[in-house]
Tab-separated table of C-alpha atoms and ligand atoms in Angstrom:
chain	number	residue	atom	x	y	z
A	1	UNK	CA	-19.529	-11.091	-2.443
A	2	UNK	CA	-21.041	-11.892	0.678
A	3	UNK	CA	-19.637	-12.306	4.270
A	4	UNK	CA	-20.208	-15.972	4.679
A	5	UNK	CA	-21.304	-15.115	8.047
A	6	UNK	CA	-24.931	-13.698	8.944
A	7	UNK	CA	-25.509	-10.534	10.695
A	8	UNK	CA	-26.647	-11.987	14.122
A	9	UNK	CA	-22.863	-14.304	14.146
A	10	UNK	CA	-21.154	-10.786	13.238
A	11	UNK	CA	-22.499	-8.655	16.014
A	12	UNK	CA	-21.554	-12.096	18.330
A	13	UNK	CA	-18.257	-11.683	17.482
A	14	UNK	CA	-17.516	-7.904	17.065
A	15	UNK	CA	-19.962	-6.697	20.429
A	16	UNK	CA	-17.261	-6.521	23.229
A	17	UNK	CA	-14.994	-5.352	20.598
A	18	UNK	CA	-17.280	-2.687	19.503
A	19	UNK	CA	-17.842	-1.879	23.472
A	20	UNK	CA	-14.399	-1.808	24.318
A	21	UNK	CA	-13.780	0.657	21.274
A	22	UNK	CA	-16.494	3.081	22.524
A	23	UNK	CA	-15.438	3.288	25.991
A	24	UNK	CA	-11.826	3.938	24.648
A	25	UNK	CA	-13.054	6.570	22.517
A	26	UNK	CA	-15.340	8.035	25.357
A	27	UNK	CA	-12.220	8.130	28.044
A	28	UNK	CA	-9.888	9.983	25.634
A	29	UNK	CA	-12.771	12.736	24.735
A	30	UNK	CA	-12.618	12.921	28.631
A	31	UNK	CA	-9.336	13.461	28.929
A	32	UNK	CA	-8.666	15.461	26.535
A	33	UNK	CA	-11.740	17.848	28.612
A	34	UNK	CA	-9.593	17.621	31.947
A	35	UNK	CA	-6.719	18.926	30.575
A	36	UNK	CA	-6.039	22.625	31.086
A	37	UNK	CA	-7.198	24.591	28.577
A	38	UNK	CA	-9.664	24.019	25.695
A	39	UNK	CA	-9.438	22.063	22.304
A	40	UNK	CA	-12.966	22.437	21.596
A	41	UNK	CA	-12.214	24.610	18.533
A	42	UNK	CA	-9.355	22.905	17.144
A	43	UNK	CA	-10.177	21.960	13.683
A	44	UNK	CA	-9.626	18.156	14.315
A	45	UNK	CA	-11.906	18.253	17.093
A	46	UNK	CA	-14.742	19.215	14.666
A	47	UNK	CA	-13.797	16.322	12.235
A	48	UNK	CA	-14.139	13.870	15.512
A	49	UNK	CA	-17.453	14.905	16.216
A	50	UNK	CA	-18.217	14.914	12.344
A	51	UNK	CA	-16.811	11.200	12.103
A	52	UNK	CA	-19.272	10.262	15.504
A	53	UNK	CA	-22.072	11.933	13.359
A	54	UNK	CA	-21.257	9.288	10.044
A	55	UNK	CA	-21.577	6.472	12.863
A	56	UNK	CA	-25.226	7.276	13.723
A	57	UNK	CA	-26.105	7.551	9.892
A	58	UNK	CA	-28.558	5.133	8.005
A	59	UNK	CA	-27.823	1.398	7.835
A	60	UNK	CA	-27.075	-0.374	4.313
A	61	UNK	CA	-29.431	-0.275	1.891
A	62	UNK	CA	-30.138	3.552	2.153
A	63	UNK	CA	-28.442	6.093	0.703
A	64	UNK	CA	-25.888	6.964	2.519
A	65	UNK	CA	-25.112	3.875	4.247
A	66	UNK	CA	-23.154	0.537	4.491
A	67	UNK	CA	-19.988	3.208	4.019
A	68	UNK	CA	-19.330	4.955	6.738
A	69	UNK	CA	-15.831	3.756	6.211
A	70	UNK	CA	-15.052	5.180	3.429
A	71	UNK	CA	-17.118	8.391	4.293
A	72	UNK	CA	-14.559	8.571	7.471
A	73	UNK	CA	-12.033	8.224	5.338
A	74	UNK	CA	-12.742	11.147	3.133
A	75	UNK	CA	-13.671	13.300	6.470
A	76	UNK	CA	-10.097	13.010	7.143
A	77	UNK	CA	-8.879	13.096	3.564
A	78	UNK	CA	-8.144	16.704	1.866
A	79	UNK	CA	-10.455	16.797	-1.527
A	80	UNK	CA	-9.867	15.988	-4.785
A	81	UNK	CA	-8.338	19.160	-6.576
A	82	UNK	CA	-9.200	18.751	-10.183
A	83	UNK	CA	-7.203	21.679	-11.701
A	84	UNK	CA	-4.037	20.455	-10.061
A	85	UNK	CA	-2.212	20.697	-13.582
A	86	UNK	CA	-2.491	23.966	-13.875
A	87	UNK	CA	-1.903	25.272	-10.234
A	88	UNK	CA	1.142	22.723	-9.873
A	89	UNK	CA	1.947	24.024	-13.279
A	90	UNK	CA	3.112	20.588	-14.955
B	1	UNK	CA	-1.232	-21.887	3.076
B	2	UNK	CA	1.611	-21.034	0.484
B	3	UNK	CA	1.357	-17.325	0.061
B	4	UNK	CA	3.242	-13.804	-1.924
B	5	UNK	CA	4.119	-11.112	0.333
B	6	UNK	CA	3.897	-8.785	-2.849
B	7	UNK	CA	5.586	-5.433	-0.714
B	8	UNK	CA	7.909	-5.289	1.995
B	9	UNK	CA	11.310	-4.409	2.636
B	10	UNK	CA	13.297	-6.769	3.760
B	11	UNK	CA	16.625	-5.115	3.688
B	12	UNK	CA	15.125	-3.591	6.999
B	13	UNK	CA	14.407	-6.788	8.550
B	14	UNK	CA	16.708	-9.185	10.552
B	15	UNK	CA	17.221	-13.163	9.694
B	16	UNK	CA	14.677	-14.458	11.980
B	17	UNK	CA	11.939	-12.731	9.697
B	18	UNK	CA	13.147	-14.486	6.628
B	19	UNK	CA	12.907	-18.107	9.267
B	20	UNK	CA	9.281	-17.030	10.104
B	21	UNK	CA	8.012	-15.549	7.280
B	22	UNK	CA	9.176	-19.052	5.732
B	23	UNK	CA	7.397	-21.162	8.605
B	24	UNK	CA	4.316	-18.730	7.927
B	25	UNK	CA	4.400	-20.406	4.337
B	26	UNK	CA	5.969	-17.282	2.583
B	27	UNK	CA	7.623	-18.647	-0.533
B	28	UNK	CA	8.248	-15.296	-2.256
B	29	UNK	CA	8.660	-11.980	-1.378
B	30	UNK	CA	8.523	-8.488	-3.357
B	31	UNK	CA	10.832	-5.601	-2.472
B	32	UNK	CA	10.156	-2.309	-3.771
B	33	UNK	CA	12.789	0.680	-3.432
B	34	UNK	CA	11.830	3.183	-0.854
B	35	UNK	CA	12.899	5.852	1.418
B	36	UNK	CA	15.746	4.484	4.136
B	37	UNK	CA	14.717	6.878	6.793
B	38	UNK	CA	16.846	9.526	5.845
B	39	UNK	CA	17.859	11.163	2.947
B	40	UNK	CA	20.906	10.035	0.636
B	41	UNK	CA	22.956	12.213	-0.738
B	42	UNK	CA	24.515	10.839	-3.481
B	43	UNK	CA	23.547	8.572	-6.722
B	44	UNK	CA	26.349	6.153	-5.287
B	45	UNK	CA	24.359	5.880	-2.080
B	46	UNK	CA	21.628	4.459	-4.674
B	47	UNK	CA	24.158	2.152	-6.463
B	48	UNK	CA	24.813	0.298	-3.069
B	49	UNK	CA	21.304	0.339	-2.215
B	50	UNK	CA	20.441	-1.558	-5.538
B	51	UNK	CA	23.266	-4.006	-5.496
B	52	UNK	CA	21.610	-4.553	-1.903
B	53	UNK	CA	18.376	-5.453	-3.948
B	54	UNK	CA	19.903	-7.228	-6.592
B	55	UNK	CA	22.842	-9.421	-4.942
B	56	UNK	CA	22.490	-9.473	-1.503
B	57	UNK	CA	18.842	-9.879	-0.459
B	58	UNK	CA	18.056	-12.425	-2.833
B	59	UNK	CA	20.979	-14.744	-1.323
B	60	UNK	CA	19.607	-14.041	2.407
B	61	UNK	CA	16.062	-15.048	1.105
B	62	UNK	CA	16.901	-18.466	-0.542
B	63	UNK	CA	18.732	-19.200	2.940
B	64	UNK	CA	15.043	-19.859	4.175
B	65	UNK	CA	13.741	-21.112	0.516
B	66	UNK	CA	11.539	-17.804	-0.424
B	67	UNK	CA	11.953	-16.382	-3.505
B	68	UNK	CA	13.351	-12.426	-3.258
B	69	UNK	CA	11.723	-10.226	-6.443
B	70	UNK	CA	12.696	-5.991	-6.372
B	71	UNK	CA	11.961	-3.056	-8.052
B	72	UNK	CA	13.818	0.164	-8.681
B	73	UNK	CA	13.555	3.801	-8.320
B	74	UNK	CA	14.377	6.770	-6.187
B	75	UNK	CA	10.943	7.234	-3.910
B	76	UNK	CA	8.826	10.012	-3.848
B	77	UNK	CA	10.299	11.481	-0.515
B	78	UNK	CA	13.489	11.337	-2.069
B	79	UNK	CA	11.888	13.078	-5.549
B	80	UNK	CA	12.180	16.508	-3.936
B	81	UNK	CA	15.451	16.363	-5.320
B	82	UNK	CA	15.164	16.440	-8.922
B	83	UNK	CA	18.706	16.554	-10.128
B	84	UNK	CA	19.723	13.684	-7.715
B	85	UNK	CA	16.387	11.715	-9.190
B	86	UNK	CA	17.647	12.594	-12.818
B	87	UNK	CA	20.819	10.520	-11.714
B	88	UNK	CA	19.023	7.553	-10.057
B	89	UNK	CA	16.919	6.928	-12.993
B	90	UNK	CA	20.240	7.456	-15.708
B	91	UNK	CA	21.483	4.182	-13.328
B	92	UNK	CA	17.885	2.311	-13.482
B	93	UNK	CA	18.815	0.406	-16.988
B	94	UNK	CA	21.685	-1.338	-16.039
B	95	UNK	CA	20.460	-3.101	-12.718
B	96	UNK	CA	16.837	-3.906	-14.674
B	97	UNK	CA	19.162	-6.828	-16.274
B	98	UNK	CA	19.243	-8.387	-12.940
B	99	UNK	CA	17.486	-11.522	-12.689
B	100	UNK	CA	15.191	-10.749	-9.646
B	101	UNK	CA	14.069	-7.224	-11.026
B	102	UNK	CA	10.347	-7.284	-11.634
B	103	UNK	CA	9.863	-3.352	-12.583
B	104	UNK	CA	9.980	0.296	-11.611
B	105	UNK	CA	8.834	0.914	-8.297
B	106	UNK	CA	7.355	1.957	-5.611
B	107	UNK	CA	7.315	5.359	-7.070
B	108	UNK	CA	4.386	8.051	-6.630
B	109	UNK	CA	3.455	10.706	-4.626
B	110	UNK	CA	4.251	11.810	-0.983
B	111	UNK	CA	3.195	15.138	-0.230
B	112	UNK	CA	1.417	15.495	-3.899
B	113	UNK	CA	4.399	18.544	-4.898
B	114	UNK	CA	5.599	19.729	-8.114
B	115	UNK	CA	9.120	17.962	-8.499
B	116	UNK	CA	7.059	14.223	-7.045
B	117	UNK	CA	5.003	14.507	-9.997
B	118	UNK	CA	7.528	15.777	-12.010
B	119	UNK	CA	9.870	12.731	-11.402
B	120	UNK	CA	6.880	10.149	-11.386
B	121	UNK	CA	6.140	11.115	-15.116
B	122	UNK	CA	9.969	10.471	-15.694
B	123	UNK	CA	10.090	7.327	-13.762
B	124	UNK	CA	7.032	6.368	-16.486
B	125	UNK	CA	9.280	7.139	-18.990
B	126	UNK	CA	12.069	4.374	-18.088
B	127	UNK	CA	9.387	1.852	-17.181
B	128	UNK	CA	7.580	2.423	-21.157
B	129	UNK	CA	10.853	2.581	-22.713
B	130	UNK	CA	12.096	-1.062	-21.190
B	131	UNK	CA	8.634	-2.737	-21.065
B	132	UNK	CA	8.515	-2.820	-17.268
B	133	UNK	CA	5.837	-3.891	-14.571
B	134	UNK	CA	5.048	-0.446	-12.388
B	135	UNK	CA	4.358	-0.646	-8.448
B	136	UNK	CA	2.805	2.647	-7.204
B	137	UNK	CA	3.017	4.031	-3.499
B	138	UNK	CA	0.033	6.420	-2.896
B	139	UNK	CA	0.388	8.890	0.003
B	140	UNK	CA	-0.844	8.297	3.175
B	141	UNK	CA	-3.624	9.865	5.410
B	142	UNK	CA	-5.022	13.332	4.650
B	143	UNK	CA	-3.114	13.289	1.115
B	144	UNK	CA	-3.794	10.006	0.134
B	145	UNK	CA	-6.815	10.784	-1.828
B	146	UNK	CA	-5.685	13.727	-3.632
B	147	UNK	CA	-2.397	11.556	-4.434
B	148	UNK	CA	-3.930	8.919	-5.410
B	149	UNK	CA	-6.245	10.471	-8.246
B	150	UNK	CA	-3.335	12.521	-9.507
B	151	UNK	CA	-1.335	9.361	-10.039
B	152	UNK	CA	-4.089	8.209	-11.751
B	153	UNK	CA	-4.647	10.995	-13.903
B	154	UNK	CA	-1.251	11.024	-15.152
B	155	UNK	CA	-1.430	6.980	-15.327
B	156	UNK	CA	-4.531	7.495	-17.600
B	157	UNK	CA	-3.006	10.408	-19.678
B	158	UNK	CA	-0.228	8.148	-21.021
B	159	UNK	CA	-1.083	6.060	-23.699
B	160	UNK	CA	1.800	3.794	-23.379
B	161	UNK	CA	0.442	2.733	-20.126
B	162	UNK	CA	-0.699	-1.201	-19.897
B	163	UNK	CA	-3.462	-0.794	-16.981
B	164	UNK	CA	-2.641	-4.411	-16.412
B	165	UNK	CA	0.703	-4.157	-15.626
B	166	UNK	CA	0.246	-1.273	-12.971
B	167	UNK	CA	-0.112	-2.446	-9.274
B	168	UNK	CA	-1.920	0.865	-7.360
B	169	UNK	CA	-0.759	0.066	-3.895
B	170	UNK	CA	-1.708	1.397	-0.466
B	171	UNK	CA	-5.133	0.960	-1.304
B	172	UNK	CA	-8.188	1.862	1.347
B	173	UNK	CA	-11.663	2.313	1.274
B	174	UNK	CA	-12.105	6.005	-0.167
B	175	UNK	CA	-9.819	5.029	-3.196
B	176	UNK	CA	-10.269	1.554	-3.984
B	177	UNK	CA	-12.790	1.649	-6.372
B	178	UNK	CA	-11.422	4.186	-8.458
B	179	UNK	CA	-7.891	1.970	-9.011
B	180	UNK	CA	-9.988	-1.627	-9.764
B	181	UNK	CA	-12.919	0.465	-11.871
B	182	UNK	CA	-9.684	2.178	-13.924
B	183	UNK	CA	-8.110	-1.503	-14.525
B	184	UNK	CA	-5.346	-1.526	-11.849
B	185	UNK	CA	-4.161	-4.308	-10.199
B	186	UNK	CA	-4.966	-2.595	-6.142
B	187	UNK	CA	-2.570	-3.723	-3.516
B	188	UNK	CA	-4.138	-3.196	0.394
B	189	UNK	CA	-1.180	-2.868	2.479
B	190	UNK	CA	-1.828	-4.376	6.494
B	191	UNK	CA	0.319	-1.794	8.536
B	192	UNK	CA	-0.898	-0.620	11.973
B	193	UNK	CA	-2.407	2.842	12.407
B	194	UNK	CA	-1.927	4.585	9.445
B	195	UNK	CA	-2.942	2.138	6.618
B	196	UNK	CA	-5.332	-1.016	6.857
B	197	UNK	CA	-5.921	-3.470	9.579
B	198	UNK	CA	-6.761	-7.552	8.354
B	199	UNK	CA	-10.306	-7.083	9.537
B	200	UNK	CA	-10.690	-4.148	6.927
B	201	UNK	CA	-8.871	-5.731	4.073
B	202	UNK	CA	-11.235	-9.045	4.214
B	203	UNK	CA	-13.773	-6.267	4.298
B	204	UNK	CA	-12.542	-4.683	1.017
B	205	UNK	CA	-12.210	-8.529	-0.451
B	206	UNK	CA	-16.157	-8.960	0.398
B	207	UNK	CA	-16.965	-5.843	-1.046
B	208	UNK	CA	-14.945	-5.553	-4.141
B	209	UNK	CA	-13.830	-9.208	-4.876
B	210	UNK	CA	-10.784	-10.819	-5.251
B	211	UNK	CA	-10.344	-9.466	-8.824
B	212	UNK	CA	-6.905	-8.205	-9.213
B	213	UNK	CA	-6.694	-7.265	-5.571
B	214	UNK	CA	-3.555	-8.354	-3.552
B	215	UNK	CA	-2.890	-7.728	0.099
B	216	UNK	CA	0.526	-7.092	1.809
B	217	UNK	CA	2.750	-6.383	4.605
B	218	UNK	CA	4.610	-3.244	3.822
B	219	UNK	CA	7.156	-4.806	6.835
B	220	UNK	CA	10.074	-1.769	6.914
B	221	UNK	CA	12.313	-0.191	9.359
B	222	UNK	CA	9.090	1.365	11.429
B	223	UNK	CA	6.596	-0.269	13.021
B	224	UNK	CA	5.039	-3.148	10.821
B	225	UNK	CA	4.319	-6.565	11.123
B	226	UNK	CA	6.061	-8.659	8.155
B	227	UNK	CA	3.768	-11.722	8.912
B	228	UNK	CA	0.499	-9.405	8.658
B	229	UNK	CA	-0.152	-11.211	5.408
B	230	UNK	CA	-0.756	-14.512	7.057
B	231	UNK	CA	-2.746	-12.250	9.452
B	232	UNK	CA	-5.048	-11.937	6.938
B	233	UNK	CA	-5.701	-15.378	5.789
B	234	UNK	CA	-6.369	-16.108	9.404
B	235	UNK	CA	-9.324	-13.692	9.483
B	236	UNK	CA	-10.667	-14.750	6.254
B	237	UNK	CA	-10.715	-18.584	7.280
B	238	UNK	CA	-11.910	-17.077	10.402
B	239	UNK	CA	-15.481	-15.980	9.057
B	240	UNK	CA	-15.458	-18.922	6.540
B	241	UNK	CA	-13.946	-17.713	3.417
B	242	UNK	CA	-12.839	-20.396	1.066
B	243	UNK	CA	-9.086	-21.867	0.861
B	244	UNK	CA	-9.825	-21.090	-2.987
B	245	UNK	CA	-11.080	-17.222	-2.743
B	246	UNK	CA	-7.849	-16.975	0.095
B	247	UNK	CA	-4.984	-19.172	-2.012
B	248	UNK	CA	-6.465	-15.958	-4.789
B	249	UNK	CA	-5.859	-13.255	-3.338
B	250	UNK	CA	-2.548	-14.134	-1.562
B	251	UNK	CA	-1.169	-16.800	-3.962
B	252	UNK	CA	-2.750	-16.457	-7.844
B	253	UNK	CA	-3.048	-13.123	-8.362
B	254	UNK	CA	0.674	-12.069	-7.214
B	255	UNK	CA	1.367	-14.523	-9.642
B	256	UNK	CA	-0.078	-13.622	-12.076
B	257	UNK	CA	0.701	-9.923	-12.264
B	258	UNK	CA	4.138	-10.759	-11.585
B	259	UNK	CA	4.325	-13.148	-14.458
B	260	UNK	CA	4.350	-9.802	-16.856
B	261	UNK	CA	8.121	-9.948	-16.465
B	262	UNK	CA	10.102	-12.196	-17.633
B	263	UNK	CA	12.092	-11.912	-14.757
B	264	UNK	CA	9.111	-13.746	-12.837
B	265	UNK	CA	9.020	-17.545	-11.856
B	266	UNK	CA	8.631	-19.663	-8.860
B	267	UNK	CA	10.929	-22.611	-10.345
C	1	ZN	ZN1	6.820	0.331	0.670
């Protein structure tokens, strides 16, 4: 089901909202870098850059894209353990 | 617009929420059993809670003219303990004769352990054995996939199991399609930061259709928004969306998974 609203009327409405969310984003990477210390190798600081990474990827229509919600989701999502039967032992 | 608010728990909520949900065109409301905040102790603490569900809440809601439906069952936090779970769902039966009872719920997984499963399966149990509607609480953030395949494999490995009259709640992008493709009824629960926001439910809605997909509040004792339903409807009318595809989503199709109980009617 379509949105009833075209793509031009969508970016008219979401741009300073998209703007405002990359500038917040961009300040807190700062500030986490000013604080003493390092966090560079903390594991959720590699799934951070990972999720920027899924925001640069293909637009819909191509593989890959017109998801990258649900690909951030599973970034931050453990994975599916199929076995889980037998190691939870039910 | 009249609308459901098919999950949130109002014992947690003061008066003025019934007066505004009901100015917000709220005319029913569906309370699952959940977690409290802490931990009871005893099976009694779960007596009082259901009374609570059964006698009280329903009275506070008609106050304000909404309709108060509940379901029962010790949550999945509370599921650790097994032989205090074992003596929640002994009590179950006698409350389901309640006239506001809809089914067994919200039970499923937390933290995806052992005894959560263990009592989910038995929570099955009651719900086959007494014909009852089944809400489902998946787990939130990093376990919610894993949880929410698990429920569905043991959903899917019981052959007593209506697929109809299951409602998969919690729903978000990385496991809705799995719930509507399996024959759930999905719930997408607006709840700020950890859940779904109304700009990414009306996404869902455009990308999966309204087909047995139901959006709600989750309003409890933490921070939640009980009017987040209405929330929605504003952002769908917002970018055009029919009343007809919104009065769906919000109105008809709480109906009309609600109407598997006998227990359901708007009259
Ligand atoms: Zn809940």
């Amino acid at each position: 089901m379509p949105s009833p609203m075209n793509a031009a009327e969508l970016l008219d409405r979401h741009y300073l909202e998209v703007r405002a969310r990359l500038l917040e984003i961009a300040a807190t990477l700062d500030r986490i870098d000013r604080g003493d210390g390092t966090a560079a190798e903390d594991a959720r600081m590699q799934q951070i850059r990972a999720g920027l990474q899924i925001l640069l990827r293909s637009p819909a229509g191509e593989s890959d894209g017109g998801n990258r919600a649900e690909q951030i989701q599973h970034l931050f999502s453990r994975p599916y353990e199929a076995e889980w039967r037998k190691s939870l032992d039910i | 617009m009249d609308y459901i608010d098919p999950h949130i728990h109002m014992v947690s909520r003061v008066t003025d929420d019934y007066a505004m949900l009901s100015r917000m065109g709220c005319v029913a409301v569906s309370e699952p059993a959940f977690w409290a905040g802490f931990d009871r102790g005893t099976a009694d603490g779960f007596r009082d809670y259901f009374r609570q569900l059964t006698e009280v809440e329903p009275r506070r809601a008609a106050d304000y003219g909404i309709r108060h439906f509940t379901w029962l069952c010790i949550n999945a936090k509370e599921a650790e303990n097994v032989s205090l779970s074992r003596e929640v769902i002994q009590m179950i039966p006698e409350f389901l004769k309640a006239p506001n009872v809809l089914g067994i719920g919200e039970i499923g997984l937390n933290k995806n352990t052992r005894n959560e499963a263990t009592v989910f399966l038995e929570h099955l149990d009651v719900a086959a054995e007494h014909e009852q509607l089944i809400l489902i609480h998946t787990p939130h953030l990093a376990d919610k996939y894993q949880g929410t395949r698990m429920i569905l494999d043991m959903l899917g490995g019981d052959a007593r199991i209506d697929r109809s009259r299951v409602l998969v709640d919690h729903v978000e992008e990385h496991t809705i399609r799995e719930v509507l493709d399996a024959g759930y009824w999905a719930g997408m629960t607006l709840y700020p930061l950890t859940k779904c926001t109304p700009q990414r439910a009306a996404d869902m809605i455009e990308q999966f259709g309204p087909e047995r997909l139901m959006a709600n509040s989750a309003g409890d004792w933490g921070p939640s928004k009980p009017t987040a339903v209405p929330d929605l409807i504003f952002e769908l009318r917002r970018r055009g969306h029919s009343d007809a595809l919104i009065k769906k989503v919000v109105y008809d199709n709480p109906i009309e998974f609600f109407s598997g109980s006998k227990n359901f009617s708007l009259k």
